[in-house]
GROMACS .gro file of N, CA, C and O in nm:
model
  292
    1ILE      N    1   1.634   4.151   9.437
    1ILE     CA    2   1.640   4.080   9.466
    1ILE      C    3   1.773   3.958   9.403
    1ILE      O    4   1.724   3.852   9.329
    2ILE      N    5   1.867   3.952   9.493
    2ILE     CA    6   1.935   3.860   9.497
    2ILE      C    7   1.912   3.714   9.556
    2ILE      O    8   1.809   3.719   9.673
    3GLY      N    9   1.938   3.655   9.514
    3GLY     CA   10   1.899   3.483   9.505
    3GLY      C   11   1.791   3.481   9.442
    3GLY      O   12   1.738   3.329   9.442
    4GLU      N   13   1.740   3.513   9.370
    4GLU     CA   14   1.601   3.530   9.246
    4GLU      C   15   1.672   3.469   9.150
    4GLU      O   16   1.794   3.440   9.093
    5SER      N   17   1.564   3.376   9.100
    5SER     CA   18   1.583   3.343   8.926
    5SER      C   19   1.536   3.421   8.839
    5SER      O   20   1.436   3.534   8.869
    6ALA      N   21   1.588   3.429   8.753
    6ALA     CA   22   1.580   3.502   8.590
    6ALA      C   23   1.586   3.418   8.467
    6ALA      O   24   1.637   3.357   8.473
    7GLU      N   25   1.533   3.476   8.387
    7GLU     CA   26   1.563   3.372   8.212
    7GLU      C   27   1.637   3.514   8.157
    7GLU      O   28   1.667   3.557   8.114
    8VAL      N   29   1.759   3.437   8.081
    8VAL     CA   30   1.847   3.513   8.003
    8VAL      C   31   1.717   3.590   7.833
    8VAL      O   32   1.682   3.429   7.756
    9ILE      N   33   1.782   3.690   7.837
    9ILE     CA   34   1.698   3.681   7.682
    9ILE      C   35   1.834   3.718   7.577
    9ILE      O   36   1.783   3.750   7.489
   10THR      N   37   1.897   3.739   7.603
   10THR     CA   38   2.027   3.750   7.470
   10THR      C   39   2.098   3.621   7.478
   10THR      O   40   2.044   3.517   7.509
   11GLY      N   41   2.102   3.658   7.358
   11GLY     CA   42   2.239   3.509   7.279
   11GLY      C   43   2.356   3.477   7.357
   11GLY      O   44   2.351   3.310   7.343
   12SER      N   45   2.375   3.532   7.438
   12SER     CA   46   2.463   3.476   7.560
   12SER      C   47   2.486   3.571   7.708
   12SER      O   48   2.437   3.683   7.653
   13VAL      N   49   2.622   3.545   7.798
   13VAL     CA   50   2.613   3.647   7.918
   13VAL      C   51   2.731   3.626   7.945
   13VAL      O   52   2.824   3.503   7.947
   14THR      N   53   2.847   3.718   7.911
   14THR     CA   54   2.961   3.769   7.990
   14THR      C   55   2.994   3.857   8.062
   14THR      O   56   2.887   3.922   8.116
   15GLU      N   57   3.150   3.829   8.060
   15GLU     CA   58   3.160   3.973   8.198
   15GLU      C   59   3.114   4.116   8.177
   15GLU      O   60   3.162   4.213   8.181
   16LYS      N   61   3.095   4.139   7.970
   16LYS     CA   62   3.047   4.251   7.970
   16LYS      C   63   2.932   4.306   7.919
   16LYS      O   64   2.883   4.356   7.836
   17PHE      N   65   2.878   4.192   7.866
   17PHE     CA   66   2.758   4.165   7.795
   17PHE      C   67   2.608   4.093   7.886
   17PHE      O   68   2.674   3.942   7.850
   18GLY      N   69   2.478   4.101   7.871
   18GLY     CA   70   2.433   4.039   7.907
   18GLY      C   71   2.278   4.091   7.961
   18GLY      O   72   2.285   4.222   7.975
   19GLN      N   73   2.160   4.051   7.939
   19GLN     CA   74   2.041   4.077   7.951
   19GLN      C   75   1.914   3.962   7.965
   19GLN      O   76   1.904   3.818   7.945
   20ALA      N   77   1.859   3.980   8.092
   20ALA     CA   78   1.756   3.883   8.138
   20ALA      C   79   1.605   3.937   8.166
   20ALA      O   80   1.650   4.043   8.203
   21LYS      N   81   1.493   3.874   8.203
   21LYS     CA   82   1.444   3.878   8.193
   21LYS      C   83   1.378   3.826   8.357
   21LYS      O   84   1.387   3.746   8.371
   22TYR      N   85   1.329   3.897   8.438
   22TYR     CA   86   1.313   3.894   8.564
   22TYR      C   87   1.164   3.939   8.583
   22TYR      O   88   1.103   4.012   8.553
   23CYS      N   89   1.065   3.788   8.683
   23CYS     CA   90   0.933   3.869   8.667
   23CYS      C   91   0.909   3.808   8.832
   23CYS      O   92   0.966   3.751   8.908
   24LYS      N   93   0.833   3.922   8.855
   24LYS     CA   94   0.777   3.917   9.003
   24LYS      C   95   0.654   4.020   9.035
   24LYS      O   96   0.620   4.097   9.002
   25ALA      N   97   0.608   3.951   9.070
   25ALA     CA   98   0.402   3.973   9.072
   25ALA      C   99   0.358   4.001   8.913
   25ALA      O  100   0.255   4.085   8.933
   26GLY      N  101   0.404   3.907   8.865
   26GLY     CA  102   0.365   3.906   8.735
   26GLY      C  103   0.385   4.004   8.648
   26GLY      O  104   0.328   4.040   8.507
   27LYS      N  105   0.453   4.095   8.691
   27LYS     CA  106   0.547   4.196   8.594
   27LYS      C  107   0.653   4.155   8.568
   27LYS      O  108   0.783   4.124   8.650
   28ASP      N  109   0.741   4.196   8.419
   28ASP     CA  110   0.843   4.138   8.357
   28ASP      C  111   0.944   4.222   8.404
   28ASP      O  112   0.895   4.387   8.400
   29LEU      N  113   1.040   4.249   8.450
   29LEU     CA  114   1.162   4.337   8.476
   29LEU      C  115   1.263   4.282   8.358
   29LEU      O  116   1.311   4.226   8.380
   30LEU      N  117   1.350   4.393   8.282
   30LEU     CA  118   1.425   4.391   8.183
   30LEU      C  119   1.581   4.401   8.253
   30LEU      O  120   1.559   4.537   8.295
   31ILE      N  121   1.645   4.363   8.339
   31ILE     CA  122   1.767   4.387   8.361
   31ILE      C  123   1.889   4.357   8.308
   31ILE      O  124   1.890   4.264   8.200
   32GLU      N  125   2.016   4.428   8.337
   32GLU     CA  126   2.160   4.383   8.307
   32GLU      C  127   2.234   4.292   8.364
   32GLU      O  128   2.216   4.309   8.480
   33VAL      N  129   2.263   4.223   8.317
   33VAL     CA  130   2.366   4.125   8.359
   33VAL      C  131   2.462   4.064   8.319
   33VAL      O  132   2.523   4.088   8.226
   34ARG      N  133   2.564   4.039   8.425
   34ARG     CA  134   2.688   4.009   8.433
   34ARG      C  135   2.753   3.890   8.435
   34ARG      O  136   2.734   3.837   8.554
   35CYS      N  137   2.849   3.830   8.409
   35CYS     CA  138   2.860   3.686   8.463
   35CYS      C  139   3.027   3.652   8.419
   35CYS      O  140   3.051   3.658   8.313
   36ASP      N  141   3.094   3.695   8.541
   36ASP     CA  142   3.249   3.642   8.583
   36ASP      C  143   3.275   3.527   8.463
   36ASP      O  144   3.414   3.522   8.455
   37LYS      N  145   3.227   3.400   8.528
   37LYS     CA  146   3.300   3.267   8.520
   37LYS      C  147   3.223   3.195   8.362
   37LYS      O  148   3.159   3.291   8.303
   38GLU      N  149   3.355   3.121   8.292
   38GLU     CA  150   3.291   3.119   8.186
   38GLU      C  151   3.169   2.996   8.161
   38GLU      O  152   3.172   2.919   8.257
   39ASN      N  153   3.099   3.029   8.066
   39ASN     CA  154   2.957   2.928   8.050
   39ASN      C  155   2.895   2.925   7.967
   39ASN      O  156   2.932   2.966   7.854
   40SER      N  157   2.764   2.852   7.990
   40SER     CA  158   2.737   2.821   7.838
   40SER      C  159   2.548   2.874   7.842
   40SER      O  160   2.423   2.810   7.788
   41LEU      N  161   2.548   2.980   7.906
   41LEU     CA  162   2.447   3.070   7.935
   41LEU      C  163   2.395   3.123   7.785
   41LEU      O  164   2.470   3.154   7.694
   42ALA      N  165   2.266   3.136   7.719
   42ALA     CA  166   2.170   3.133   7.622
   42ALA      C  167   2.066   3.163   7.621
   42ALA      O  168   2.024   3.178   7.724
   43LYS      N  169   1.975   3.259   7.505
   43LYS     CA  170   1.863   3.291   7.562
   43LYS      C  171   1.764   3.194   7.547
   43LYS      O  172   1.771   3.026   7.551
   44GLY      N  173   1.679   3.223   7.721
   44GLY     CA  174   1.634   3.074   7.775
   44GLY      C  175   1.688   3.022   7.906
   44GLY      O  176   1.610   2.930   7.988
   45SER      N  177   1.816   3.045   7.890
   45SER     CA  178   1.899   2.999   8.019
   45SER      C  179   1.829   3.030   8.177
   45SER      O  180   1.800   3.176   8.125
   46GLN      N  181   1.801   2.943   8.246
   46GLN     CA  182   1.782   2.991   8.394
   46GLN      C  183   1.922   3.032   8.480
   46GLN      O  184   2.008   2.985   8.459
   47ILE      N  185   1.886   3.140   8.540
   47ILE     CA  186   2.036   3.204   8.614
   47ILE      C  187   1.963   3.243   8.734
   47ILE      O  188   1.842   3.299   8.756
   48VAL      N  189   2.019   3.328   8.804
   48VAL     CA  190   2.060   3.294   9.007
   48VAL      C  191   2.124   3.468   9.022
   48VAL      O  192   2.242   3.440   8.965
   49ILE      N  193   2.057   3.541   9.020
   49ILE     CA  194   2.122   3.636   9.050
   49ILE      C  195   2.189   3.648   9.197
   49ILE      O  196   2.094   3.602   9.359
   50THR      N  197   2.321   3.695   9.169
   50THR     CA  198   2.422   3.666   9.294
   50THR      C  199   2.451   3.794   9.322
   50THR      O  200   2.498   3.824   9.420
   51GLY      N  201   2.448   3.916   9.230
   51GLY     CA  202   2.479   4.009   9.328
   51GLY      C  203   2.464   4.190   9.226
   51GLY      O  204   2.400   4.165   9.122
   52TYR      N  205   2.498   4.272   9.309
   52TYR     CA  206   2.416   4.396   9.240
   52TYR      C  207   2.528   4.495   9.268
   52TYR      O  208   2.578   4.529   9.328
   53ASP      N  209   2.566   4.554   9.135
   53ASP     CA  210   2.694   4.704   9.137
   53ASP      C  211   2.627   4.804   9.078
   53ASP      O  212   2.539   4.833   9.032
   54ARG      N  213   2.544   4.879   9.146
   54ARG     CA  214   2.460   5.005   9.191
   54ARG      C  215   2.521   5.084   9.126
   54ARG      O  216   2.446   5.180   9.000
   55GLU      N  217   2.655   5.143   9.072
   55GLU     CA  218   2.737   5.228   9.022
   55GLU      C  219   2.700   5.225   8.863
   55GLU      O  220   2.649   5.297   8.737
   56GLN      N  221   2.697   5.056   8.788
   56GLN     CA  222   2.671   5.028   8.703
   56GLN      C  223   2.555   4.952   8.651
   56GLN      O  224   2.483   4.946   8.492
   57ARG      N  225   2.471   4.989   8.791
   57ARG     CA  226   2.327   4.942   8.751
   57ARG      C  227   2.363   4.764   8.678
   57ARG      O  228   2.248   4.755   8.580
   58ILE      N  229   2.406   4.685   8.727
   58ILE     CA  230   2.399   4.602   8.626
   58ILE      C  231   2.394   4.412   8.768
   58ILE      O  232   2.453   4.432   8.873
   59TYR      N  233   2.352   4.324   8.699
   59TYR     CA  234   2.331   4.249   8.837
   59TYR      C  235   2.446   4.129   8.807
   59TYR      O  236   2.466   4.106   8.656
   60GLN      N  237   2.532   4.052   8.906
   60GLN     CA  238   2.607   3.977   8.878
   60GLN      C  239   2.496   3.826   8.904
   60GLN      O  240   2.437   3.829   8.941
   61VAL      N  241   2.535   3.734   8.798
   61VAL     CA  242   2.425   3.619   8.790
   61VAL      C  243   2.543   3.481   8.765
   61VAL      O  244   2.664   3.461   8.806
   62VAL      N  245   2.466   3.390   8.785
   62VAL     CA  246   2.533   3.244   8.764
   62VAL      C  247   2.453   3.175   8.725
   62VAL      O  248   2.286   3.159   8.712
   63GLU      N  249   2.528   3.052   8.633
   63GLU     CA  250   2.351   3.016   8.614
   63GLU      C  251   2.313   2.868   8.698
   63GLU      O  252   2.407   2.810   8.745
   64TYR      N  253   2.192   2.884   8.678
   64TYR     CA  254   2.133   2.786   8.772
   64TYR      C  255   2.151   2.590   8.776
   64TYR      O  256   2.099   2.604   8.609
   65SER      N  257   2.176   2.573   8.871
   65SER     CA  258   2.153   2.398   8.819
   65SER      C  259   2.084   2.363   8.932
   65SER      O  260   2.030   2.414   9.057
   66GLN      N  261   1.983   2.272   8.853
   66GLN     CA  262   1.908   2.191   8.882
   66GLN      C  263   1.965   2.114   9.016
   66GLN      O  264   2.036   2.010   8.995
   67PRO      N  265   1.887   2.100   9.117
   67PRO     CA  266   1.950   1.997   9.231
   67PRO      C  267   1.969   1.895   9.170
   67PRO      O  268   1.806   1.841   9.100
   68GLU      N  269   1.982   1.787   9.233
   68GLU     CA  270   1.968   1.629   9.186
   68GLU      C  271   1.865   1.579   9.306
   68GLU      O  272   1.836   1.642   9.392
   69SER      N  273   1.792   1.501   9.193
   69SER     CA  274   1.662   1.447   9.257
   69SER      C  275   1.701   1.332   9.338
   69SER      O  276   1.810   1.238   9.368
   70ILE      N  277   1.637   1.336   9.435
   70ILE     CA  278   1.686   1.224   9.568
   70ILE      C  279   1.583   1.145   9.550
   70ILE      O  280   1.455   1.153   9.591
   71GLU      N  281   1.578   1.008   9.568
   71GLU     CA  282   1.537   0.885   9.542
   71GLU      C  283   1.491   0.858   9.717
   71GLU      O  284   1.523   0.836   9.773
   72VAL      N  285   1.321   0.818   9.732
   72VAL     CA  286   1.278   0.814   9.874
   72VAL      C  287   1.199   0.697   9.797
   72VAL      O  288   1.154   0.671   9.759
   73SER      N  289   1.266   0.615   9.966
   73SER     CA  290   1.173   0.443   9.957
   73SER      C  291   1.063   0.406  10.018
   73SER      O  292   1.121   0.507  10.209
   0.00000   0.00000   0.00000
């Protein structure tokens, strides 16, 4: 699921704490997530999954940033 998006379901995401809801094929999966960078992630924030730690079963994530819209004339 690396490169996919998910939705934060906890009040914050830090380097030590966080959970998110990942939806695939109509099924929701609760995943443990962590973000090493300082962020403003909160419940409802969209994130992108960037890595996975198999030993700890934790996904690394970053805040999803909306691409800038491009005006076409």
